[in-house]
Amino acid sequence: MSILLDKRANGVAWVTINRPQVLNALDIPAKERLGEIWQEIADDEQVRVAVLTGAGNKAFCAGSDIKEINRTGRMVSTETLMRAIPSAGVPLFKPVIAAMHGYCIGMGMTLALHCDLRLAATNAVIGYPEVKHGMISGVSAMRLPQLIPNAFAMEMMLMARNISAEEGKRIGLINSVVEDVQGEADKWASTIAGYSPAAVQATKRLATFPRRISDTENTEIAAARAWIETKDDYKDGAAAFEQKA
């Protein structure tokens, strides 16, 4: 399956993007499956914490599957996109930890951005390349400036420049840079899972309140994405990407 869910006895659920052959890029079925998994985790009282990671050693997630976009000529619906993002489309007050390694770009970075804690391996490459391909990262365009200084956020998104894990930590985007990111994520998740679920979830609920996507913001994101789809830039960008790949 494109997304694996492993619920462990200690209350930690591991969500693994399992498309290593394409650097864990997400096609539409994978995004739909992520939405289903976040709903399942939200509903399961036995799950206290989730860890999101990617299969293989090259990528956490290299973004949306641009070859699919080139083949179909369309992007995923805004509803499916939002549900795929942790705590965005599905209310989720259980903490989610991103265990990032290798490429963590585009949609992959959007997923990580909406996790509550971000741990990165020393080889992590972080960035938003969307404007290069005539596309946008609509949700991150709203959220990123809320988490890091606006100057850094605008530079990352408008310059489409990748940064290292260490630089991500310096600007406050990454919690910790470690050699064994999955091992470290397991330690953090196990610690949190050992605390009161009610206290942990109430804390996340209050801490994330200012950053929850409102109906107005959701409408604005959908409108911006719809406007992009009226242009041929994203189709040209997807075609150029596939020719280069």
CSV table of C-alpha atoms in Angstrom, one decimal:
chain,number,residue,atom,x,y,z
A,1,MET,CA,0.0,0.0,0.0
A,2,SER,CA,1.1,3.6,-0.6
A,3,ILE,CA,0.6,4.6,3.0
A,4,LEU,CA,1.3,2.2,5.9
A,5,LEU,CA,-0.3,2.4,9.3
A,6,ASP,CA,1.3,0.6,12.3
A,7,LYS,CA,-0.4,1.0,15.6
A,8,ARG,CA,1.9,-0.1,18.4
A,9,ALA,CA,1.1,-1.3,21.9
A,10,ASN,CA,2.5,1.8,23.6
A,11,GLY,CA,-0.1,4.1,21.9
A,12,VAL,CA,2.1,5.3,19.1
A,13,ALA,CA,0.9,5.0,15.5
A,14,TRP,CA,3.5,5.0,12.8
A,15,VAL,CA,2.4,6.4,9.4
A,16,THR,CA,4.8,5.6,6.7
A,17,ILE,CA,4.6,7.0,3.1
A,18,ASN,CA,5.6,3.9,1.2
A,19,ARG,CA,6.5,5.0,-2.4
A,20,PRO,CA,10.3,4.9,-2.2
A,21,GLN,CA,10.5,4.3,-6.0
A,22,VAL,CA,9.3,7.9,-6.6
A,23,LEU,CA,11.0,9.4,-3.5
A,24,ASN,CA,7.6,9.0,-1.6
A,25,ALA,CA,5.9,11.5,-3.9
A,26,LEU,CA,2.2,11.5,-3.3
A,27,ASP,CA,-0.3,10.7,-6.0
A,28,ILE,CA,-4.0,11.2,-5.5
A,29,PRO,CA,-4.7,7.7,-4.0
A,30,ALA,CA,-1.9,8.2,-1.5
A,31,LYS,CA,-3.4,11.6,-0.5
A,32,GLU,CA,-6.8,10.0,-0.1
A,33,ARG,CA,-5.4,7.2,2.0
A,34,LEU,CA,-3.6,9.8,4.3
A,35,GLY,CA,-7.0,11.5,4.9
A,36,GLU,CA,-8.5,8.1,5.9
A,37,ILE,CA,-5.6,7.4,8.3
A,38,TRP,CA,-5.8,10.7,10.1
A,39,GLN,CA,-9.5,10.1,10.6
A,40,GLU,CA,-8.8,6.6,12.0
A,41,ILE,CA,-6.1,7.9,14.3
A,42,ALA,CA,-8.5,10.7,15.6
A,43,ASP,CA,-11.2,8.1,16.3
A,44,ASP,CA,-9.0,5.5,17.9
A,45,GLU,CA,-8.8,6.1,21.7
A,46,GLN,CA,-5.9,3.7,21.9
A,47,VAL,CA,-3.7,5.9,19.8
A,48,ARG,CA,-2.1,8.7,21.8
A,49,VAL,CA,0.7,10.0,19.4
A,50,ALA,CA,1.5,9.6,15.7
A,51,VAL,CA,4.8,9.6,13.9
A,52,LEU,CA,4.9,10.4,10.2
A,53,THR,CA,7.9,9.2,8.1
A,54,GLY,CA,8.9,8.0,4.7
A,55,ALA,CA,10.1,4.6,3.5
A,56,GLY,CA,13.6,4.1,2.1
A,57,ASN,CA,16.6,6.2,2.8
A,58,LYS,CA,16.3,8.9,0.2
A,59,ALA,CA,13.2,10.9,1.1
A,60,PHE,CA,10.6,11.7,3.7
A,61,CYS,CA,8.4,12.9,0.9
A,62,ALA,CA,9.4,14.7,-2.4
A,63,GLY,CA,6.0,16.4,-2.7
A,64,SER,CA,3.1,15.7,-5.1
A,65,ASP,CA,3.6,13.3,-7.9
A,66,ILE,CA,4.2,15.7,-10.7
A,67,LYS,CA,4.3,12.9,-13.3
A,68,GLU,CA,0.7,12.2,-12.3
A,69,ILE,CA,-0.2,15.8,-12.8
A,70,ASN,CA,1.5,15.8,-16.2
A,71,ARG,CA,-0.4,12.6,-17.2
A,72,THR,CA,-3.8,13.7,-16.0
A,73,GLY,CA,-3.6,17.4,-16.5
A,74,ARG,CA,-5.1,18.2,-13.1
A,75,MET,CA,-4.2,18.6,-9.5
A,76,VAL,CA,-5.9,17.0,-6.5
A,77,SER,CA,-9.1,18.6,-5.2
A,78,THR,CA,-8.8,21.0,-2.3
A,79,GLU,CA,-10.9,18.8,-0.1
A,80,THR,CA,-8.7,15.8,-0.6
A,81,LEU,CA,-5.6,17.9,-0.2
A,82,MET,CA,-6.7,19.3,3.1
A,83,ARG,CA,-7.7,15.9,4.5
A,84,ALA,CA,-4.3,14.6,3.7
A,85,ILE,CA,-2.6,17.2,5.8
A,86,PRO,CA,-2.4,16.3,9.5
A,87,SER,CA,-4.9,18.4,11.6
A,88,ALA,CA,-6.0,20.5,8.6
A,89,GLY,CA,-9.0,18.7,7.1
A,90,VAL,CA,-9.5,16.2,9.9
A,91,PRO,CA,-9.7,17.6,13.5
A,92,LEU,CA,-6.8,15.9,15.2
A,93,PHE,CA,-5.7,16.9,18.8
A,94,LYS,CA,-3.3,14.0,19.2
A,95,PRO,CA,0.3,15.1,18.6
A,96,VAL,CA,2.0,14.2,15.3
A,97,ILE,CA,5.8,14.0,15.0
A,98,ALA,CA,7.5,14.3,11.6
A,99,ALA,CA,10.6,12.1,11.3
A,100,MET,CA,12.2,13.8,8.3
A,101,HIS,CA,15.1,12.5,6.2
A,102,GLY,CA,16.4,13.1,2.7
A,103,TYR,CA,14.1,15.1,0.4
A,104,CYS,CA,11.3,16.9,2.3
A,105,ILE,CA,10.0,19.3,-0.3
A,106,GLY,CA,6.8,20.7,-1.6
A,107,MET,CA,3.8,18.7,-0.3
A,108,GLY,CA,6.2,16.8,1.8
A,109,MET,CA,7.2,20.0,3.6
A,110,THR,CA,3.5,20.9,4.0
A,111,LEU,CA,2.9,17.6,5.7
A,112,ALA,CA,5.8,18.2,8.0
A,113,LEU,CA,4.8,21.8,8.7
A,114,HIS,CA,1.5,20.7,10.0
A,115,CYS,CA,3.1,18.1,12.4
A,116,ASP,CA,3.5,19.4,15.9
A,117,LEU,CA,7.2,18.4,16.3
A,118,ARG,CA,9.7,18.1,13.5
A,119,LEU,CA,12.8,16.0,13.8
A,120,ALA,CA,15.3,15.9,10.9
A,121,ALA,CA,18.1,13.7,9.9
A,122,THR,CA,21.4,15.4,9.0
A,123,ASN,CA,20.8,14.6,5.3
A,124,ALA,CA,17.4,16.3,5.2
A,125,VAL,CA,16.8,18.7,2.3
A,126,ILE,CA,13.9,21.1,3.0
A,127,GLY,CA,12.2,23.4,0.5
A,128,TYR,CA,9.2,24.6,-1.5
A,129,PRO,CA,9.9,24.3,-5.3
A,130,GLU,CA,6.3,24.9,-6.4
A,131,VAL,CA,6.8,28.3,-8.1
A,132,LYS,CA,9.4,26.7,-10.3
A,133,HIS,CA,6.7,24.4,-11.7
A,134,GLY,CA,3.9,27.1,-12.0
A,135,MET,CA,2.2,25.7,-8.9
A,136,ILE,CA,1.6,26.9,-5.4
A,137,SER,CA,1.8,25.5,-1.9
A,138,GLY,CA,-1.4,27.2,-0.8
A,139,VAL,CA,-1.7,25.9,2.7
A,140,SER,CA,2.0,26.5,3.6
A,141,ALA,CA,1.8,30.0,2.1
A,142,MET,CA,-0.6,30.8,5.0
A,143,ARG,CA,1.0,28.6,7.7
A,144,LEU,CA,4.8,29.0,7.2
A,145,PRO,CA,4.9,32.8,8.1
A,146,GLN,CA,3.1,31.9,11.3
A,147,LEU,CA,5.9,29.5,12.4
A,148,ILE,CA,9.1,31.2,11.3
A,149,PRO,CA,10.0,34.9,10.6
A,150,ASN,CA,8.2,36.3,7.6
A,151,ALA,CA,11.4,37.2,5.8
A,152,PHE,CA,12.6,33.6,5.9
A,153,ALA,CA,9.2,32.2,4.9
A,154,MET,CA,8.9,34.5,1.8
A,155,GLU,CA,12.5,33.7,0.8
A,156,MET,CA,11.8,30.0,1.0
A,157,MET,CA,8.6,30.1,-1.0
A,158,LEU,CA,9.5,32.8,-3.6
A,159,MET,CA,13.1,31.8,-4.2
A,160,ALA,CA,12.3,28.1,-4.2
A,161,ARG,CA,15.7,27.6,-2.5
A,162,ASN,CA,16.3,24.4,-0.6
A,163,ILE,CA,17.8,24.6,2.9
A,164,SER,CA,19.6,22.1,5.1
A,165,ALA,CA,18.3,20.6,8.3
A,166,GLU,CA,20.7,22.7,10.3
A,167,GLU,CA,19.5,25.9,8.7
A,168,GLY,CA,15.9,24.8,9.3
A,169,LYS,CA,16.8,24.4,13.0
A,170,ARG,CA,18.4,27.8,13.1
A,171,ILE,CA,15.3,29.6,11.8
A,172,GLY,CA,13.0,27.6,14.2
A,173,LEU,CA,11.5,25.3,11.6
A,174,ILE,CA,13.1,22.1,13.0
A,175,ASN,CA,13.1,21.0,16.6
A,176,SER,CA,16.2,18.8,16.5
A,177,VAL,CA,18.8,17.4,14.0
A,178,VAL,CA,19.9,13.9,14.7
A,179,GLU,CA,21.7,11.0,13.0
A,180,ASP,CA,19.0,8.4,13.8
A,181,VAL,CA,15.8,10.3,13.2
A,182,GLN,CA,13.3,7.4,13.4
A,183,GLY,CA,15.0,6.3,16.7
A,184,GLU,CA,14.7,9.8,18.1
A,185,ALA,CA,11.1,10.1,17.0
A,186,ASP,CA,10.3,6.9,18.7
A,187,LYS,CA,11.8,8.2,22.0
A,188,TRP,CA,9.9,11.5,21.8
A,189,ALA,CA,6.6,9.7,20.8
A,190,SER,CA,7.0,7.1,23.6
A,191,THR,CA,7.6,9.9,26.2
A,192,ILE,CA,4.5,11.8,25.1
A,193,ALA,CA,2.4,8.6,25.0
A,194,GLY,CA,3.3,8.0,28.6
A,195,TYR,CA,1.6,11.2,29.7
A,196,SER,CA,-2.1,11.9,30.3
A,197,PRO,CA,-3.9,11.7,27.0
A,198,ALA,CA,-6.4,14.3,28.1
A,199,ALA,CA,-3.7,16.8,29.2
A,200,VAL,CA,-1.7,16.3,26.0
A,201,GLN,CA,-4.6,16.7,23.7
A,202,ALA,CA,-6.0,19.7,25.6
A,203,THR,CA,-2.5,21.3,25.4
A,204,LYS,CA,-2.3,20.8,21.6
A,205,ARG,CA,-5.9,22.0,21.2
A,206,LEU,CA,-5.1,25.3,22.8
A,207,ALA,CA,-1.6,25.7,21.4
A,208,THR,CA,-2.8,25.2,17.8
A,209,PHE,CA,-6.0,27.2,18.1
A,210,PRO,CA,-4.5,30.4,16.4
A,211,ARG,CA,-3.3,28.3,13.5
A,212,ARG,CA,-6.3,26.3,12.7
A,213,ILE,CA,-7.5,26.9,9.1
A,214,SER,CA,-10.8,28.9,9.2
A,215,ASP,CA,-13.6,28.6,6.7
A,216,THR,CA,-12.5,31.9,5.2
A,217,GLU,CA,-8.9,30.7,4.8
A,218,ASN,CA,-10.1,27.4,3.3
A,219,THR,CA,-12.1,29.3,0.7
A,220,GLU,CA,-9.2,31.6,-0.1
A,221,ILE,CA,-6.9,28.5,-0.6
A,222,ALA,CA,-9.5,26.9,-2.9
A,223,ALA,CA,-9.9,30.1,-4.9
A,224,ALA,CA,-6.1,30.5,-5.4
A,225,ARG,CA,-5.7,26.9,-6.5
A,226,ALA,CA,-8.6,27.2,-8.9
A,227,TRP,CA,-7.0,30.3,-10.4
A,228,ILE,CA,-3.7,28.5,-10.9
A,229,GLU,CA,-5.6,25.7,-12.7
A,230,THR,CA,-7.0,28.3,-15.2
A,231,LYS,CA,-3.4,28.9,-16.3
A,232,ASP,CA,-1.2,26.6,-18.4
A,233,ASP,CA,1.9,27.3,-16.3
A,234,TYR,CA,1.5,24.3,-14.0
A,235,LYS,CA,0.9,22.0,-17.0
A,236,ASP,CA,4.1,23.3,-18.7
A,237,GLY,CA,6.0,23.0,-15.5
A,238,ALA,CA,4.8,19.4,-15.0
A,239,ALA,CA,5.8,18.5,-18.6
A,240,ALA,CA,9.2,20.1,-18.2
A,241,PHE,CA,9.8,18.2,-14.9
A,242,GLU,CA,9.0,14.9,-16.5
A,243,GLN,CA,11.3,15.5,-19.5
A,244,LYS,CA,14.1,16.4,-17.1
A,245,ALA,CA,13.4,13.4,-14.7
